[in-house]
Short mmCIF file of C-alpha atoms in Angstrom, two decimals:
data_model
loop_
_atom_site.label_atom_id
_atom_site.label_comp_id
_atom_site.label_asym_id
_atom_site.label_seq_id
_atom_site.Cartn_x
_atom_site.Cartn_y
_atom_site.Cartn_z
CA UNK A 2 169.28 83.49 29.57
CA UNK A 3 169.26 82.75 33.56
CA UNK A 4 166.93 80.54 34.96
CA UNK A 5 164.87 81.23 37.83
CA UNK A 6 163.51 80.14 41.07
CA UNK A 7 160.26 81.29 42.03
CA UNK A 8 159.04 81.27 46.07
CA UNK A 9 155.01 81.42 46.30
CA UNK A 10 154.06 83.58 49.54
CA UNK A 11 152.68 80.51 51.26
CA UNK A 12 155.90 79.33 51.82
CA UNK A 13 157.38 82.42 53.51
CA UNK A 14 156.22 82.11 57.35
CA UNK A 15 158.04 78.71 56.97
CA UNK A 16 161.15 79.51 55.37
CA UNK A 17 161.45 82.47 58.10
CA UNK A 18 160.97 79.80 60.53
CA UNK A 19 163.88 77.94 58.96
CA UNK A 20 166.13 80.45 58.99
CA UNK A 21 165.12 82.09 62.06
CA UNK A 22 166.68 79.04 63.53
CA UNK A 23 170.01 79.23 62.49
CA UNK A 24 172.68 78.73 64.80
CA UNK A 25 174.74 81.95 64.67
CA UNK A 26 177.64 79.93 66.69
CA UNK A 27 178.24 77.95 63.87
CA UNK A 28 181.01 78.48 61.62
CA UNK A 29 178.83 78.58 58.45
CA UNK A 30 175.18 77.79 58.35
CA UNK A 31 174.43 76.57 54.81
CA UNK A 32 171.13 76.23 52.98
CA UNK A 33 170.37 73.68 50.71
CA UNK A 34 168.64 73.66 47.63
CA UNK A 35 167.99 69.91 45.75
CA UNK A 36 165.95 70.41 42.41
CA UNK A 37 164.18 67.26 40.80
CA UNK A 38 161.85 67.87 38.11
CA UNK A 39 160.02 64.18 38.16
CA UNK A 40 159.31 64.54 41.79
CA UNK A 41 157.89 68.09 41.19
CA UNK A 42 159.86 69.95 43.82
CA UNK A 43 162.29 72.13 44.62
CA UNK A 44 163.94 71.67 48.73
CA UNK A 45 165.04 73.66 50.82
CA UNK A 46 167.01 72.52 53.68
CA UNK A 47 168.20 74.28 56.46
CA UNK A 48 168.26 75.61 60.24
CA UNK A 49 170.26 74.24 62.72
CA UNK A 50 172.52 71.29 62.29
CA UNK A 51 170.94 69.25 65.21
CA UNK A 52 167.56 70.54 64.20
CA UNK A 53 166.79 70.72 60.55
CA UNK A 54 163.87 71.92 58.61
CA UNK A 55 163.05 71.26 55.26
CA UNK A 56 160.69 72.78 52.86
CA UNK A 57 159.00 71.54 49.20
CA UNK A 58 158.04 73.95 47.17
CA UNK A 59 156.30 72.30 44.00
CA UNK A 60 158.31 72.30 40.41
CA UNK A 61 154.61 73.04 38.56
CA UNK A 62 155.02 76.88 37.80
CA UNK A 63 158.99 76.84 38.13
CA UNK A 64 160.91 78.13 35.58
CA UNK A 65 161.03 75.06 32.96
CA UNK A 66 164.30 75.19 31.99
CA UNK A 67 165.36 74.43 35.20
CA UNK A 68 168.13 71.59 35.73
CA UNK A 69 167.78 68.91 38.40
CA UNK A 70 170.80 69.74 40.61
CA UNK A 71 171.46 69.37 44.60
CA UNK A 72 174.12 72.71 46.27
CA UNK A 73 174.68 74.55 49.12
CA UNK A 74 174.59 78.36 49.54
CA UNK A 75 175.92 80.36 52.46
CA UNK A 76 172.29 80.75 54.49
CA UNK A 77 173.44 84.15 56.88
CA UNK A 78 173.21 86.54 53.81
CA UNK A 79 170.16 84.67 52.23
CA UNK A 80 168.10 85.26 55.73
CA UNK A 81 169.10 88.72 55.74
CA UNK A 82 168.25 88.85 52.03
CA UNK A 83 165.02 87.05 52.34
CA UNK A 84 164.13 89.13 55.59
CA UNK A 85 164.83 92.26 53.62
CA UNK A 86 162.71 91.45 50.52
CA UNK A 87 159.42 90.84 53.18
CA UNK A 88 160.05 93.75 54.98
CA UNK A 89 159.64 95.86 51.52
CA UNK A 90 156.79 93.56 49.79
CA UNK A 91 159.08 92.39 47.54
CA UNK A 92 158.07 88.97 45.61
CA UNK A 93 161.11 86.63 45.93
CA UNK A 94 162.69 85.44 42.49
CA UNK A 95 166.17 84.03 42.17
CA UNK A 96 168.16 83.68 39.23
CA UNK A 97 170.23 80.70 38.73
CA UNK A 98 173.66 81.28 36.76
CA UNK A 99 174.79 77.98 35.37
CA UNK A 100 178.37 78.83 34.03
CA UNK A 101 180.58 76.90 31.29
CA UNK A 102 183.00 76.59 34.09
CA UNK A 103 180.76 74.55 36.02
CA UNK A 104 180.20 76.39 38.55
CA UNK A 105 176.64 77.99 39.86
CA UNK A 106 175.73 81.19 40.98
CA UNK A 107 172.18 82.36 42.58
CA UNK A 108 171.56 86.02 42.18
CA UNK A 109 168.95 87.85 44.25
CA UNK A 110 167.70 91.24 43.80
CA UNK A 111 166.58 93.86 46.65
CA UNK A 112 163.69 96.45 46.03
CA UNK A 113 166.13 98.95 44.88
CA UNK A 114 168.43 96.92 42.80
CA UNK A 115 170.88 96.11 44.74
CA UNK A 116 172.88 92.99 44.41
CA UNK A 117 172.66 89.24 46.62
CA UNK A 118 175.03 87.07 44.99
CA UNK A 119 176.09 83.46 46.18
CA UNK A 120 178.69 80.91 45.09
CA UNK A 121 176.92 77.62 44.88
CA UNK A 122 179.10 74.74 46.42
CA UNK A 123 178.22 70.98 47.50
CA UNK A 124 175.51 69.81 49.22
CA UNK A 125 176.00 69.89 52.57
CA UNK A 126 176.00 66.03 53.58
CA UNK A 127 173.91 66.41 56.70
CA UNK A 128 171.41 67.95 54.84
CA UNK A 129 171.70 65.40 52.24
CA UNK A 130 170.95 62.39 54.80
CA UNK A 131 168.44 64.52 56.70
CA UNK A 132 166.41 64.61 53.14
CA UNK A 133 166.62 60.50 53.01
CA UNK A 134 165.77 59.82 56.41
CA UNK A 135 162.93 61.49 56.53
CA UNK A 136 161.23 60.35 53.56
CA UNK A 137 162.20 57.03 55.01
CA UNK A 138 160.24 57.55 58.68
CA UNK A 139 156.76 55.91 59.89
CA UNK A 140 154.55 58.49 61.06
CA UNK A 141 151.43 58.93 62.60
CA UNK A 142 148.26 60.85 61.72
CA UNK A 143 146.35 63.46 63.39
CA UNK A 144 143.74 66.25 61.95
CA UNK A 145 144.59 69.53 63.11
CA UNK A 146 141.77 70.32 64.55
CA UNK A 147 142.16 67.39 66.74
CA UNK A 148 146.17 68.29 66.91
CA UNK A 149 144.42 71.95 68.17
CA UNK A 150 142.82 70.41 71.09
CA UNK A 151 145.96 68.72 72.11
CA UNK A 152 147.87 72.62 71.54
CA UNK A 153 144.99 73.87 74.10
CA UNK A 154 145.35 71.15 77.00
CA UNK A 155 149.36 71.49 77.04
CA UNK A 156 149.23 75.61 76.87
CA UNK A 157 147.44 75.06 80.32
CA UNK A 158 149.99 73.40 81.37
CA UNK A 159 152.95 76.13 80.44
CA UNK A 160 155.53 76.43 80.98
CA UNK A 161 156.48 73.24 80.76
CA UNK A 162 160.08 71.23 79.84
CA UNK A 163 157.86 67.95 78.37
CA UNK A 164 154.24 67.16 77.00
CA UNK A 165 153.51 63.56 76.45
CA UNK A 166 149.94 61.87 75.51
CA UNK A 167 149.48 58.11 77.00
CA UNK A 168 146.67 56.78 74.89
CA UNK A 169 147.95 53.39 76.78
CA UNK A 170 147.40 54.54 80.20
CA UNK A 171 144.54 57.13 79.03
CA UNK A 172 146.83 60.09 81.18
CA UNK A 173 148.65 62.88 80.19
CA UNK A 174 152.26 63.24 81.74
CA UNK A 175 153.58 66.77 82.12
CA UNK A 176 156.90 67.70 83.31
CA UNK A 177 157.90 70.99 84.43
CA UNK A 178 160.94 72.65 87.11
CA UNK A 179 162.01 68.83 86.33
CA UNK A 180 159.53 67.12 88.44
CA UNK A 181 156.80 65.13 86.99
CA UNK A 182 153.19 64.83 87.14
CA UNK A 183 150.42 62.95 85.45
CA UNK A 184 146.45 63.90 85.10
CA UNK A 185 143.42 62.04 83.75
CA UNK A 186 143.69 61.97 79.67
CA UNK A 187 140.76 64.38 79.05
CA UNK A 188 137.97 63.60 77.08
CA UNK A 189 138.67 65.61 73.84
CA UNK A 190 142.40 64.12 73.39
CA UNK A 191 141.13 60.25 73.80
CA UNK A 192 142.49 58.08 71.19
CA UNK A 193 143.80 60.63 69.48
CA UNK A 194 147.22 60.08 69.17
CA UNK A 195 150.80 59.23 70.96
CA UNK A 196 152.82 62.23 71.76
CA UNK A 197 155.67 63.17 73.14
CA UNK A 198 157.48 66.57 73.00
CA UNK A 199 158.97 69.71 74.37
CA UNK A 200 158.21 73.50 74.48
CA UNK A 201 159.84 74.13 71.27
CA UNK A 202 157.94 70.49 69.70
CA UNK A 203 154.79 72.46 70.22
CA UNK A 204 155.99 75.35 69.26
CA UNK A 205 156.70 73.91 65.64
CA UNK A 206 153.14 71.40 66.19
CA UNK A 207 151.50 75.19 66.75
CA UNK A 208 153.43 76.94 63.81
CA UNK A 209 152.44 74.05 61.23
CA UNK A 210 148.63 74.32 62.20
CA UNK A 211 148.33 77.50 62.06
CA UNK A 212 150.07 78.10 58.56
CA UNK A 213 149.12 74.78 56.76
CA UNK A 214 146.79 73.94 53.75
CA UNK A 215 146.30 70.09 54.75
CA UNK A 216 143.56 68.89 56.79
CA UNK A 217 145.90 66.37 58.75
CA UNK A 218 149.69 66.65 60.50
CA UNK A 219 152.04 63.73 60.62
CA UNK A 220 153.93 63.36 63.84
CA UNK A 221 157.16 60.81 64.15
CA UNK A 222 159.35 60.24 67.49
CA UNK A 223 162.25 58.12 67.68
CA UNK A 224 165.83 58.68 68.27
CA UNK A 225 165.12 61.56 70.77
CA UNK A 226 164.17 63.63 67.71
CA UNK A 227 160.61 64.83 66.79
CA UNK A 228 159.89 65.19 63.29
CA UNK A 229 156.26 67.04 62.13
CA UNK A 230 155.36 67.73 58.64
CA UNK A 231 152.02 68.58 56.51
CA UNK A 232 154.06 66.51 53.24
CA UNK A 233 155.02 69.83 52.18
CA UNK A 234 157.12 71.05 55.30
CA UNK A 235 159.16 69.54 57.94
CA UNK A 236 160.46 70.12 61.07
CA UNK A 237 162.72 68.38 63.00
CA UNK A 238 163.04 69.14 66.91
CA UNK A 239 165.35 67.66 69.41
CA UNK A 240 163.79 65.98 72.64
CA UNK A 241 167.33 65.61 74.72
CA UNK A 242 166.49 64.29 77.67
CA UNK A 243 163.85 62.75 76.46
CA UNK A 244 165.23 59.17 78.04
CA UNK A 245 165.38 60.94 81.32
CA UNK A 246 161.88 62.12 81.62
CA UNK A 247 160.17 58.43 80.66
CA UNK A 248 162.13 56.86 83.19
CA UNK A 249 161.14 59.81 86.13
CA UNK A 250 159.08 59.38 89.11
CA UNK A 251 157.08 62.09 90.51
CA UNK A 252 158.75 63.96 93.74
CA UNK A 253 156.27 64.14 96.76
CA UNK A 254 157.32 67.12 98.50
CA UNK A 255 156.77 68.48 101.62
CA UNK A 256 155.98 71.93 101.93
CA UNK A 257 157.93 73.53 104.79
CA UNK A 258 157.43 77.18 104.58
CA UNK A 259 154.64 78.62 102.60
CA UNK A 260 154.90 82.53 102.06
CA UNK A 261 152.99 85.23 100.20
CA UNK A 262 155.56 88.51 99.76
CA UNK A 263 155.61 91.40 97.90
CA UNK A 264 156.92 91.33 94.18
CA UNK A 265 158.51 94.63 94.07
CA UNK A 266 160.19 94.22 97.40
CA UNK A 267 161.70 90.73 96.30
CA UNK A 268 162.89 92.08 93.10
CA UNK A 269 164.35 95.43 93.87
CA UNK A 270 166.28 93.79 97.05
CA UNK A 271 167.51 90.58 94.48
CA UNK A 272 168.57 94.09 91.79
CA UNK A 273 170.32 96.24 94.42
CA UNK A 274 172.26 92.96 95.68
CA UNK A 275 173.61 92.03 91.91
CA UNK A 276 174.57 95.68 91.43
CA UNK A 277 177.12 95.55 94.62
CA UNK A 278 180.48 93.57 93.62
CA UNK A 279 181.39 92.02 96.53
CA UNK A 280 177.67 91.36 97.33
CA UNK A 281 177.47 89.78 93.90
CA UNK A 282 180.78 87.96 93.97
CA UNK A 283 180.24 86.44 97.01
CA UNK A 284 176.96 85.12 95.46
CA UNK A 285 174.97 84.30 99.01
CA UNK A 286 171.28 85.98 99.89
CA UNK A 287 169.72 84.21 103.26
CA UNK A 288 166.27 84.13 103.62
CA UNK A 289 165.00 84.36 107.52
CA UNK A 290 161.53 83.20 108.43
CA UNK A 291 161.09 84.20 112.40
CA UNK A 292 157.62 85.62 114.09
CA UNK A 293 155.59 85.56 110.73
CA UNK A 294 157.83 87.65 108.60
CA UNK A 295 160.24 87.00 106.35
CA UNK A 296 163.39 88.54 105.22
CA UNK A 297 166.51 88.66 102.60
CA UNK A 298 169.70 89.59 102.88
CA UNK A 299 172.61 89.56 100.60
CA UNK A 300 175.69 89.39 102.46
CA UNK A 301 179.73 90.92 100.92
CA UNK A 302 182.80 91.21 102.84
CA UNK A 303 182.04 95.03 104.23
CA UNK A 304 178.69 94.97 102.63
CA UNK A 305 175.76 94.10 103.98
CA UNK A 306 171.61 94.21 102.04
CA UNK A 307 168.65 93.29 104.52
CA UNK A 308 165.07 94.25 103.91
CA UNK A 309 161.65 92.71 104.92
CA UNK A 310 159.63 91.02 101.83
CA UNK A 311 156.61 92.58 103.22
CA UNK A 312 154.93 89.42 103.76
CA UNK A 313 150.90 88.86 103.48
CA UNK A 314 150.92 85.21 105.10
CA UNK A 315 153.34 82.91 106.20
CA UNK A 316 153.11 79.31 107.06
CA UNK A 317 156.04 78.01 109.25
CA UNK A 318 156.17 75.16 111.73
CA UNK A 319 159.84 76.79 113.78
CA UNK A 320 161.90 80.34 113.05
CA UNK A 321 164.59 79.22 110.21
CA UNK A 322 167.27 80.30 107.89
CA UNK A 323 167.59 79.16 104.37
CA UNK A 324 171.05 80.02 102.21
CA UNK A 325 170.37 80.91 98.29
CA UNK A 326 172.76 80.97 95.58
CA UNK A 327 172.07 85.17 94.25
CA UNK A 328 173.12 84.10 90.47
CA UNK A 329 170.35 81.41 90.11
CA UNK A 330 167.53 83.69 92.42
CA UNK A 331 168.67 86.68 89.98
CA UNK A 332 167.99 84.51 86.57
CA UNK A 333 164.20 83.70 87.69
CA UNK A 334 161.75 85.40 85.79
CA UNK A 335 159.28 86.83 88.75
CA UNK A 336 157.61 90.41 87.51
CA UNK A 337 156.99 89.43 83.98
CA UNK A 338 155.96 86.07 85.28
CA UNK A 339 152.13 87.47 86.69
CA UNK A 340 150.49 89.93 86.96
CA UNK A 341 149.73 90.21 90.17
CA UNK A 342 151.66 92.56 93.02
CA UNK A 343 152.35 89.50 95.26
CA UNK A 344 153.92 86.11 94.66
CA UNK A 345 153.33 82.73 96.64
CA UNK A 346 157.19 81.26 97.09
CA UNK A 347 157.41 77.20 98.95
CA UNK A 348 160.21 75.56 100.77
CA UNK A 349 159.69 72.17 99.23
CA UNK A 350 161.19 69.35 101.03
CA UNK A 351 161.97 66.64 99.19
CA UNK A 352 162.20 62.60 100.87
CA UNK A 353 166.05 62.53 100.39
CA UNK A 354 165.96 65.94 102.66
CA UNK A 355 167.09 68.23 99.56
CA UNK A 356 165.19 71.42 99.19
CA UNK A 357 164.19 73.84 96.86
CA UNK A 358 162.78 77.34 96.80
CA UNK A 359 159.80 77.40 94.47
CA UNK A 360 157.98 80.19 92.93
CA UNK A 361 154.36 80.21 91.18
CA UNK A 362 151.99 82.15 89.65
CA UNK A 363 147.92 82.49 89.62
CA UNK A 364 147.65 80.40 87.07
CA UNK A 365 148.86 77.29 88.92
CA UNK A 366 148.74 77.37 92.77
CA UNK A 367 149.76 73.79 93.14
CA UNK A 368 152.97 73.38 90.77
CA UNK A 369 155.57 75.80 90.77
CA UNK A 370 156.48 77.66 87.46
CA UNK A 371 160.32 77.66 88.39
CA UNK A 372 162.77 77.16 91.41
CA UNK A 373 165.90 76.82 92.61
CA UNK A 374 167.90 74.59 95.13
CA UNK A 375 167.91 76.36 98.32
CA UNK A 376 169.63 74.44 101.97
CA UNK A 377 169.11 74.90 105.39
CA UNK A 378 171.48 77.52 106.90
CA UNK A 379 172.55 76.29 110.39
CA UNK A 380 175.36 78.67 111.09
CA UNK A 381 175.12 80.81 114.19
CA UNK A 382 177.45 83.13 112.94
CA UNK A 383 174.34 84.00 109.82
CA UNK A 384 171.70 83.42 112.15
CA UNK A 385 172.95 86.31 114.63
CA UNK A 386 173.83 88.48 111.44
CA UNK A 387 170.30 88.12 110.51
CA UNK A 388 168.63 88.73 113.58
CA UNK A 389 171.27 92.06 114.44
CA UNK A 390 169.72 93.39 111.36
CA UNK A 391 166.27 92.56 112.14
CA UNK A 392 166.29 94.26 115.15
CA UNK A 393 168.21 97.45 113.66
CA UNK A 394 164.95 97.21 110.73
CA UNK A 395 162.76 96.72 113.43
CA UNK A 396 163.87 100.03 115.39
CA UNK A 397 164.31 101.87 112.51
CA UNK A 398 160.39 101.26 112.46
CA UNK A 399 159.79 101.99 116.11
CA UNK A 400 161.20 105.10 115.68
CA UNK A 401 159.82 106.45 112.41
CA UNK A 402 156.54 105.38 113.82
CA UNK A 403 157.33 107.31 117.17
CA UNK A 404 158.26 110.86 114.81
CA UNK A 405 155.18 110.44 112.81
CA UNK A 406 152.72 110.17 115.98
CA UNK A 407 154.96 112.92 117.45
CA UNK A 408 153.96 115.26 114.29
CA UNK A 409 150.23 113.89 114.36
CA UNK A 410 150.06 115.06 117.85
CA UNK A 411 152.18 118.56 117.31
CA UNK A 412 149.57 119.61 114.58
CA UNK A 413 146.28 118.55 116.73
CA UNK A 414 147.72 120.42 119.38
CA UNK A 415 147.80 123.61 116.90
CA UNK A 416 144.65 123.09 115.34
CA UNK A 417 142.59 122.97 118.72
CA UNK A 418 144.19 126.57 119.54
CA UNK A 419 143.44 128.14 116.84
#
């Protein structure tokens, strides 16, 4: 008779989260299973190599017959098989074939009887050391209602690249578009607990809370790695960069040009640009500030964009011209960014003389959500592109306007005689 493997329902949001995080570039993700009866639990190990996630599910209710044992099972079918059984409310029960050979099979069955079937080989190693290491870490302690509060301050901050809680220096320390800043520790995170971490850190720190039976969360950083766990379920995060961000100093910029413009203006120019091939392969939009407007371009061999931005306000000290790269201004995120029909972009100066183009939101007029390096354009040859096009834009204008007064008048005319 097979043994089985029973999965309570309390588990599922975190195995999906495991195996949601799969790397599909690598050449075989594996999930691990290690079985032992007198520590009453069954693990499952998994998710991306660099990033690991484990999961205990307790050995009280298990199948008793059940062998200690530690093996790896190809983890692409088994999400697709475990996806599959959720999607159809089916309980999840595996059989465990133990064969005379020596060899192990797990058998999984789909809601209408069809067949999931996986060779069992060795532990994968990684997963092996991942297991010792982290029932080997300090950690600290934090409620989760407590761990909550923290969730709420840094979600003001978003979007962010890093999140870290001073309780020595009673600040918080937020990076984000790679430049730093640092704010008064507010009152419902003092003494709470030291914290450093990413987007996807709190992304895990928000997933645990919210789908957690314990009271309290344990939180360990070393190694550029953050590790959180309930004692049932952990995560493991990588903080790259981490090194990079204690050691930075805030920027003081300088703004230089301050602009409100219209979204849909910026966006379909930057769309009808990246659909023209020679635009797009020569890769170069200007932006030209002169008289209080403001206006892109992107420039090809034969092929020429310009349009006005249909600016609201504009804050210039002189008339310049700024060259963009169109790939990166393309890859910003601006409509589903706000809600709002305009968009506040900065020329921020930086004290080396570097400058980037930065774009925010309403939720945070001082910090910008993203940007991108932008330099000053000095060539005459662009400058007198720019302003030929201007003026062509600009009589375009005069012209339309001069028809449309010409019609207003024409049907006056024929109203007063009849």
């Amino acid at each position: 008779m097979m043994k089985k493997i029973f999965i309570d329902k309390y588990y599922y949001p975190h195995i999906t989260k495991m195996l949601d995080s799969f790397n599909k570039k690598e050449r075989l993700p594996l999930l691990t299973f290690i079985i032992n009866q007198a520590a009453n639990q069954i693990c499952l190990i998994g998710g991306r190599s660099d990033e690991p996630t484990m999961v205990k599910l307790p050995f009280d209710g298990q199948d008793p017959t059940l062998q200690d044992g530690k093996w790896s099972i190809d983890a692409d079918m088994f999400k697709y098989y475990f996806h599959h059984c959720l999607k159809n409310v089916l309980e999840i029960e595996l059989e465990v074939d133990e064969q005379t050979s020596g060899e192990t099979y797990i058998i999984g069955y789909t809601h209408d009887q069809a067949v999931r079937h996986w060779q069992c080989g060795p532990p994968c190693q990684e997963h092996l050391a991942y297991f010792t290491t982290i029932e080997n870490k300090s950690y600290q302690c934090i409620s989760v209602d407590a761990l909550t509060s923290i969730l709420d301050v840094a979600e003001s901050h978003r979007p962010l690249e890093f999140f870290q809680i001073d309780k020595a220096n009673n600040e918080i320390k937020v990076q984000r578009d790679n430049d730093v800043s640092t704010f008064p520790m507010p009152n419902v995170l003092e003494k709470k607990v030291d914290l450093v971490t990413n987007q996807e850190g709190l992304s895990v720190l928000k997933h645990v809370c919210s789908n957690t039976q314990s009271d309290s969360i344990m939180i360990n950083v070393d190694n550029e790695q953050l590790t959180v766990t309930d004692g049932q379920h952990y995560y493991s995060r990588s903080l790259a960069s981490l090194t990079d961000f204690e050691n930075k100093s805030k920027v003081n910029y300088e703004t230089e040009v301050k602009c409100v413009v219209n979204i849909s203006s910026l966006k379909t120019e930057i769309e009808t640009y990246t659909r023209v091939n020679q635009i797009k392969s020569n890769n170069m939009s200007l932006l030209y500030i002169i008289n209080n407007e403001a206006y892109i371009s992107g420039f090809g061999f034969t092929s020429d964009g310009f349009n006005s931005l249909s600016a609201l306000h504009i804050s210039a000290k002189k008339n310049i011209l700024y060259n963009i790269n169109l790939k990166q201004l393309k890859d910003i995120p601006i409509k589903d960014i706000t809600g709002m029909k305009s968009m506040v972009l900065r020329i921020l100066k930086a004290p080396d003389g570097s400058r980037k183009l930065g774009f925010y939101n309403e939720h945070d007029s001082k910090r910008p959500y993203n940007s991108i390096p932008i330099t000053l354009d000095t060539s005459s040859q662009n400058l007198n592109a720019m302003e030929k096009l201007r003026l062509v834009l600009i009589n375009k204008k005069k012209i339309k306007k001069r028809v449309t007064s010409n019609r207003i008048l024409l049907a006056l005319t024929r109203f007063n005689r009849l």
